[in-house]
Amino acid sequence: MKILAINLHPLKSSAIRPVEAAQVQLRGLVDDRSWMVVDGDGTAVTAREVHALFRITSDTARTDPQVTSALRLRAPGLPPLEVDEPVDGDRVEVQLFSQRLGALPAAAEAHEWVGRAIGREDVRLVWCPDPSARRLDPAHARAGDHTAFADGYPVTVATTGSLRQLNEWMVSDALERGDEAPDPLPMQRFRPNLVLHCDEPFAEDRWAGLTIGGVRMRNAKPNERCVMTTIDLSSLDTGKEPIRTLARYRRSGSKTLFATNLIPDSTGEIRVGDEVLAH
């Protein structure tokens, strides 16, 4: 197997930022989901509820060498905004799913900019100053495992073989229903950090972990998919796929599964084209 693509998302739920190389830390890929939008109560705001977040492009110096601040935000109809790390501010408590976390709010102009970009006034931009405080589900992780503002685990990985199989299922099911064959879904619908070239569909179900160069990662659990995958990233319209098809072929209880979650056990650099060893 080889790495086909590496993706960062400096602001949670913002546009995918492909890179040629990334630094892996125990918390995940450096600069991935270090920032998040929250509402007036401190609850995470994601593209599940506010599709317009997909229209925001967030960059750091790792995704665009021209960026000189901690974060640059861009969105249609708005001037770019440079955001500094709020290292001297007072921490606030935010909620991401069932977890309460400490975060640092950005400057007021950043809150206003994000509000204009997504059409809401009750939002703030926050930064994760200490990913080590965000512990993972002990049912699938070890003591000390941690991440920043990812949904649940540090790194997500998907394979070309699994996507090919999913798209084939979608076509065969549509024809079985008497519907028109759908266009194939792009990998971007699933927003993985790593895309691996692997011909065997769902080989990831059997992995104990991966080694990429000197970087070792454990396979924690399959990735549970939600309505975010049904949003067309161009039109922002919502459809039934891929959840309808995953519910038929990749269901576990009430969950639908695609891709898998990894937890780093070591650090280092990974690059597009690197060989990947599964074990």
mmCIF file of N, CA and C in Angstrom, residues 23-83:
data_model
loop_
_atom_site.group_PDB
_atom_site.id
_atom_site.type_symbol
_atom_site.label_atom_id
_atom_site.label_comp_id
_atom_site.label_asym_id
_atom_site.label_seq_id
_atom_site.Cartn_x
_atom_site.Cartn_y
_atom_site.Cartn_z
ATOM 1 N N GLN A 23 3.465 16.242 9.640
ATOM 2 C CA GLN A 23 4.108 15.787 10.858
ATOM 3 C C GLN A 23 3.074 15.066 11.720
ATOM 4 N N VAL A 24 3.415 13.852 12.117
ATOM 5 C CA VAL A 24 2.537 13.079 12.990
ATOM 6 C C VAL A 24 3.010 13.244 14.426
ATOM 7 N N GLN A 25 2.119 13.703 15.283
ATOM 8 C CA GLN A 25 2.357 13.724 16.719
ATOM 9 C C GLN A 25 1.407 12.724 17.368
ATOM 10 N N LEU A 26 1.544 12.513 18.659
ATOM 11 C CA LEU A 26 0.651 11.578 19.338
ATOM 12 C C LEU A 26 -0.795 12.054 19.276
ATOM 13 N N ARG A 27 -1.017 13.351 19.144
ATOM 14 C CA ARG A 27 -2.366 13.898 19.069
ATOM 15 C C ARG A 27 -2.970 13.788 17.683
ATOM 16 N N GLY A 28 -2.172 13.367 16.684
ATOM 17 C CA GLY A 28 -2.628 13.296 15.300
ATOM 18 C C GLY A 28 -1.708 14.098 14.397
ATOM 19 N N LEU A 29 -2.206 14.523 13.236
ATOM 20 C CA LEU A 29 -1.411 15.324 12.313
ATOM 21 C C LEU A 29 -1.344 16.765 12.809
ATOM 22 N N VAL A 30 -0.150 17.330 12.799
ATOM 23 C CA VAL A 30 0.018 18.708 13.253
ATOM 24 C C VAL A 30 -0.861 19.631 12.409
ATOM 25 N N ASP A 31 -1.576 20.510 13.077
ATOM 26 C CA ASP A 31 -2.471 21.510 12.479
ATOM 27 C C ASP A 31 -3.817 20.946 12.039
ATOM 28 N N ASP A 32 -4.097 19.689 12.310
ATOM 29 C CA ASP A 32 -5.406 19.152 11.939
ATOM 30 C C ASP A 32 -6.416 19.389 13.052
ATOM 31 N N ARG A 33 -7.467 20.116 12.735
ATOM 32 C CA ARG A 33 -8.590 20.350 13.646
ATOM 33 C C ARG A 33 -8.127 20.904 14.993
ATOM 34 N N SER A 34 -7.256 21.909 14.917
ATOM 35 C CA SER A 34 -6.801 22.603 16.123
ATOM 36 C C SER A 34 -7.725 23.750 16.498
ATOM 37 N N TRP A 35 -8.571 24.177 15.555
ATOM 38 C CA TRP A 35 -9.514 25.272 15.763
ATOM 39 C C TRP A 35 -10.933 24.758 15.572
ATOM 40 N N MET A 36 -11.876 25.432 16.223
ATOM 41 C CA MET A 36 -13.265 24.991 16.148
ATOM 42 C C MET A 36 -14.184 26.192 16.336
ATOM 43 N N VAL A 37 -15.364 26.108 15.759
ATOM 44 C CA VAL A 37 -16.398 27.118 15.963
ATOM 45 C C VAL A 37 -17.359 26.600 17.029
ATOM 46 N N VAL A 38 -17.723 27.454 17.963
ATOM 47 C CA VAL A 38 -18.700 27.095 18.995
ATOM 48 C C VAL A 38 -19.801 28.145 19.030
ATOM 49 N N ASP A 39 -20.954 27.757 19.583
ATOM 50 C CA ASP A 39 -22.058 28.708 19.701
ATOM 51 C C ASP A 39 -21.969 29.458 21.022
ATOM 52 N N GLY A 40 -23.007 30.219 21.339
ATOM 53 C CA GLY A 40 -22.993 31.042 22.540
ATOM 54 C C GLY A 40 -22.908 30.252 23.826
ATOM 55 N N ASP A 41 -23.320 28.983 23.784
ATOM 56 C CA ASP A 41 -23.237 28.117 24.961
ATOM 57 C C ASP A 41 -21.928 27.338 25.019
ATOM 58 N N GLY A 42 -21.079 27.526 24.014
ATOM 59 C CA GLY A 42 -19.815 26.805 23.982
ATOM 60 C C GLY A 42 -19.890 25.448 23.312
ATOM 61 N N THR A 43 -21.020 25.131 22.691
ATOM 62 C CA THR A 43 -21.187 23.841 22.017
ATOM 63 C C THR A 43 -20.625 23.905 20.602
ATOM 64 N N ALA A 44 -19.925 22.866 20.202
ATOM 65 C CA ALA A 44 -19.315 22.821 18.875
ATOM 66 C C ALA A 44 -20.353 23.027 17.779
ATOM 67 N N VAL A 45 -20.002 23.850 16.806
ATOM 68 C CA VAL A 45 -20.813 24.052 15.606
ATOM 69 C C VAL A 45 -20.052 23.410 14.453
ATOM 70 N N THR A 46 -20.672 22.443 13.784
ATOM 71 C CA THR A 46 -20.008 21.739 12.687
ATOM 72 C C THR A 46 -20.860 21.814 11.428
ATOM 73 N N ALA A 47 -20.303 21.307 10.350
ATOM 74 C CA ALA A 47 -21.020 21.314 9.067
ATOM 75 C C ALA A 47 -22.212 20.376 9.065
ATOM 76 N N ARG A 48 -22.334 19.522 10.070
ATOM 77 C CA ARG A 48 -23.549 18.715 10.172
ATOM 78 C C ARG A 48 -24.773 19.612 10.240
ATOM 79 N N GLU A 49 -24.655 20.685 11.033
ATOM 80 C CA GLU A 49 -25.775 21.613 11.203
ATOM 81 C C GLU A 49 -25.645 22.838 10.306
ATOM 82 N N VAL A 50 -24.436 23.294 10.076
ATOM 83 C CA VAL A 50 -24.204 24.529 9.320
ATOM 84 C C VAL A 50 -23.312 24.188 8.124
ATOM 85 N N HIS A 51 -23.951 23.866 7.005
ATOM 86 C CA HIS A 51 -23.207 23.416 5.828
ATOM 87 C C HIS A 51 -22.229 24.478 5.321
ATOM 88 N N ALA A 52 -22.513 25.743 5.585
ATOM 89 C CA ALA A 52 -21.669 26.828 5.070
ATOM 90 C C ALA A 52 -20.243 26.768 5.604
ATOM 91 N N LEU A 53 -20.002 26.014 6.670
ATOM 92 C CA LEU A 53 -18.626 25.863 7.153
ATOM 93 C C LEU A 53 -17.729 25.242 6.088
ATOM 94 N N PHE A 54 -18.306 24.406 5.230
ATOM 95 C CA PHE A 54 -17.517 23.812 4.147
ATOM 96 C C PHE A 54 -16.980 24.864 3.183
ATOM 97 N N ARG A 55 -17.588 26.061 3.168
ATOM 98 C CA ARG A 55 -17.152 27.127 2.269
ATOM 99 C C ARG A 55 -15.950 27.890 2.824
ATOM 100 N N ILE A 56 -15.636 27.682 4.097
ATOM 101 C CA ILE A 56 -14.491 28.367 4.697
ATOM 102 C C ILE A 56 -13.221 27.582 4.396
ATOM 103 N N THR A 57 -12.212 28.280 3.911
ATOM 104 C CA THR A 57 -10.896 27.682 3.695
ATOM 105 C C THR A 57 -9.977 28.151 4.813
ATOM 106 N N SER A 58 -9.450 27.214 5.559
ATOM 107 C CA SER A 58 -8.538 27.543 6.659
ATOM 108 C C SER A 58 -7.147 27.027 6.317
ATOM 109 N N ASP A 59 -6.156 27.882 6.505
ATOM 110 C CA ASP A 59 -4.780 27.520 6.166
ATOM 111 C C ASP A 59 -3.832 27.883 7.293
ATOM 112 N N THR A 60 -2.772 27.102 7.386
ATOM 113 C CA THR A 60 -1.620 27.425 8.222
ATOM 114 C C THR A 60 -0.394 27.410 7.312
ATOM 115 N N ALA A 61 0.755 27.666 7.885
ATOM 116 C CA ALA A 61 1.979 27.637 7.080
ATOM 117 C C ALA A 61 2.250 26.248 6.512
ATOM 118 N N ARG A 62 1.669 25.219 7.110
ATOM 119 C CA ARG A 62 1.870 23.862 6.599
ATOM 120 C C ARG A 62 0.997 23.571 5.384
ATOM 121 N N THR A 63 -0.143 24.233 5.273
ATOM 122 C CA THR A 63 -0.999 24.019 4.104
ATOM 123 C C THR A 63 -0.769 25.066 3.024
ATOM 124 N N ASP A 64 -0.183 26.207 3.408
ATOM 125 C CA ASP A 64 0.149 27.268 2.452
ATOM 126 C C ASP A 64 1.338 28.042 3.007
ATOM 127 N N PRO A 65 2.524 27.895 2.437
ATOM 128 C CA PRO A 65 3.724 28.549 2.976
ATOM 129 C C PRO A 65 3.629 30.069 3.038
ATOM 130 N N GLN A 66 2.673 30.675 2.339
ATOM 131 C CA GLN A 66 2.530 32.127 2.374
ATOM 132 C C GLN A 66 1.861 32.625 3.656
ATOM 133 N N VAL A 67 1.272 31.724 4.416
ATOM 134 C CA VAL A 67 0.606 32.126 5.655
ATOM 135 C C VAL A 67 1.661 32.419 6.717
ATOM 136 N N THR A 68 1.558 33.588 7.343
ATOM 137 C CA THR A 68 2.524 33.984 8.374
ATOM 138 C C THR A 68 1.912 34.011 9.771
ATOM 139 N N SER A 69 0.591 33.939 9.866
ATOM 140 C CA SER A 69 -0.079 33.909 11.165
ATOM 141 C C SER A 69 -0.356 32.453 11.551
ATOM 142 N N ALA A 70 -0.988 32.250 12.701
ATOM 143 C CA ALA A 70 -1.334 30.892 13.115
ATOM 144 C C ALA A 70 -2.394 30.282 12.210
ATOM 145 N N LEU A 71 -3.299 31.126 11.706
ATOM 146 C CA LEU A 71 -4.417 30.642 10.893
ATOM 147 C C LEU A 71 -4.861 31.741 9.949
ATOM 148 N N ARG A 72 -5.100 31.373 8.705
ATOM 149 C CA ARG A 72 -5.710 32.304 7.755
ATOM 150 C C ARG A 72 -7.054 31.740 7.317
ATOM 151 N N LEU A 73 -8.070 32.595 7.378
ATOM 152 C CA LEU A 73 -9.419 32.188 6.986
ATOM 153 C C LEU A 73 -9.832 32.909 5.719
ATOM 154 N N ARG A 74 -10.461 32.175 4.811
ATOM 155 C CA ARG A 74 -11.016 32.765 3.598
ATOM 156 C C ARG A 74 -12.406 32.191 3.365
ATOM 157 N N ALA A 75 -13.276 33.018 2.788
ATOM 158 C CA ALA A 75 -14.631 32.578 2.454
ATOM 159 C C ALA A 75 -15.165 33.472 1.349
ATOM 160 N N PRO A 76 -16.073 32.977 0.520
ATOM 161 C CA PRO A 76 -16.635 33.792 -0.562
ATOM 162 C C PRO A 76 -17.257 35.081 -0.038
ATOM 163 N N GLY A 77 -16.908 36.202 -0.665
ATOM 164 C CA GLY A 77 -17.506 37.483 -0.317
ATOM 165 C C GLY A 77 -16.899 38.189 0.867
ATOM 166 N N LEU A 78 -15.852 37.609 1.463
ATOM 167 C CA LEU A 78 -15.217 38.220 2.631
ATOM 168 C C LEU A 78 -13.718 38.377 2.392
ATOM 169 N N PRO A 79 -13.111 39.418 2.967
ATOM 170 C CA PRO A 79 -11.653 39.532 2.874
ATOM 171 C C PRO A 79 -10.993 38.460 3.738
ATOM 172 N N PRO A 80 -9.809 37.999 3.370
ATOM 173 C CA PRO A 80 -9.113 37.016 4.207
ATOM 174 C C PRO A 80 -8.841 37.588 5.596
ATOM 175 N N LEU A 81 -8.790 36.712 6.568
ATOM 176 C CA LEU A 81 -8.510 37.129 7.943
ATOM 177 C C LEU A 81 -7.339 36.330 8.485
ATOM 178 N N GLU A 82 -6.344 37.044 9.029
ATOM 179 C CA GLU A 82 -5.214 36.408 9.697
ATOM 180 C C GLU A 82 -5.523 36.338 11.192
ATOM 181 N N VAL A 83 -5.347 35.163 11.766
ATOM 182 C CA VAL A 83 -5.699 34.923 13.166
ATOM 183 C C VAL A 83 -4.457 34.459 13.912
#
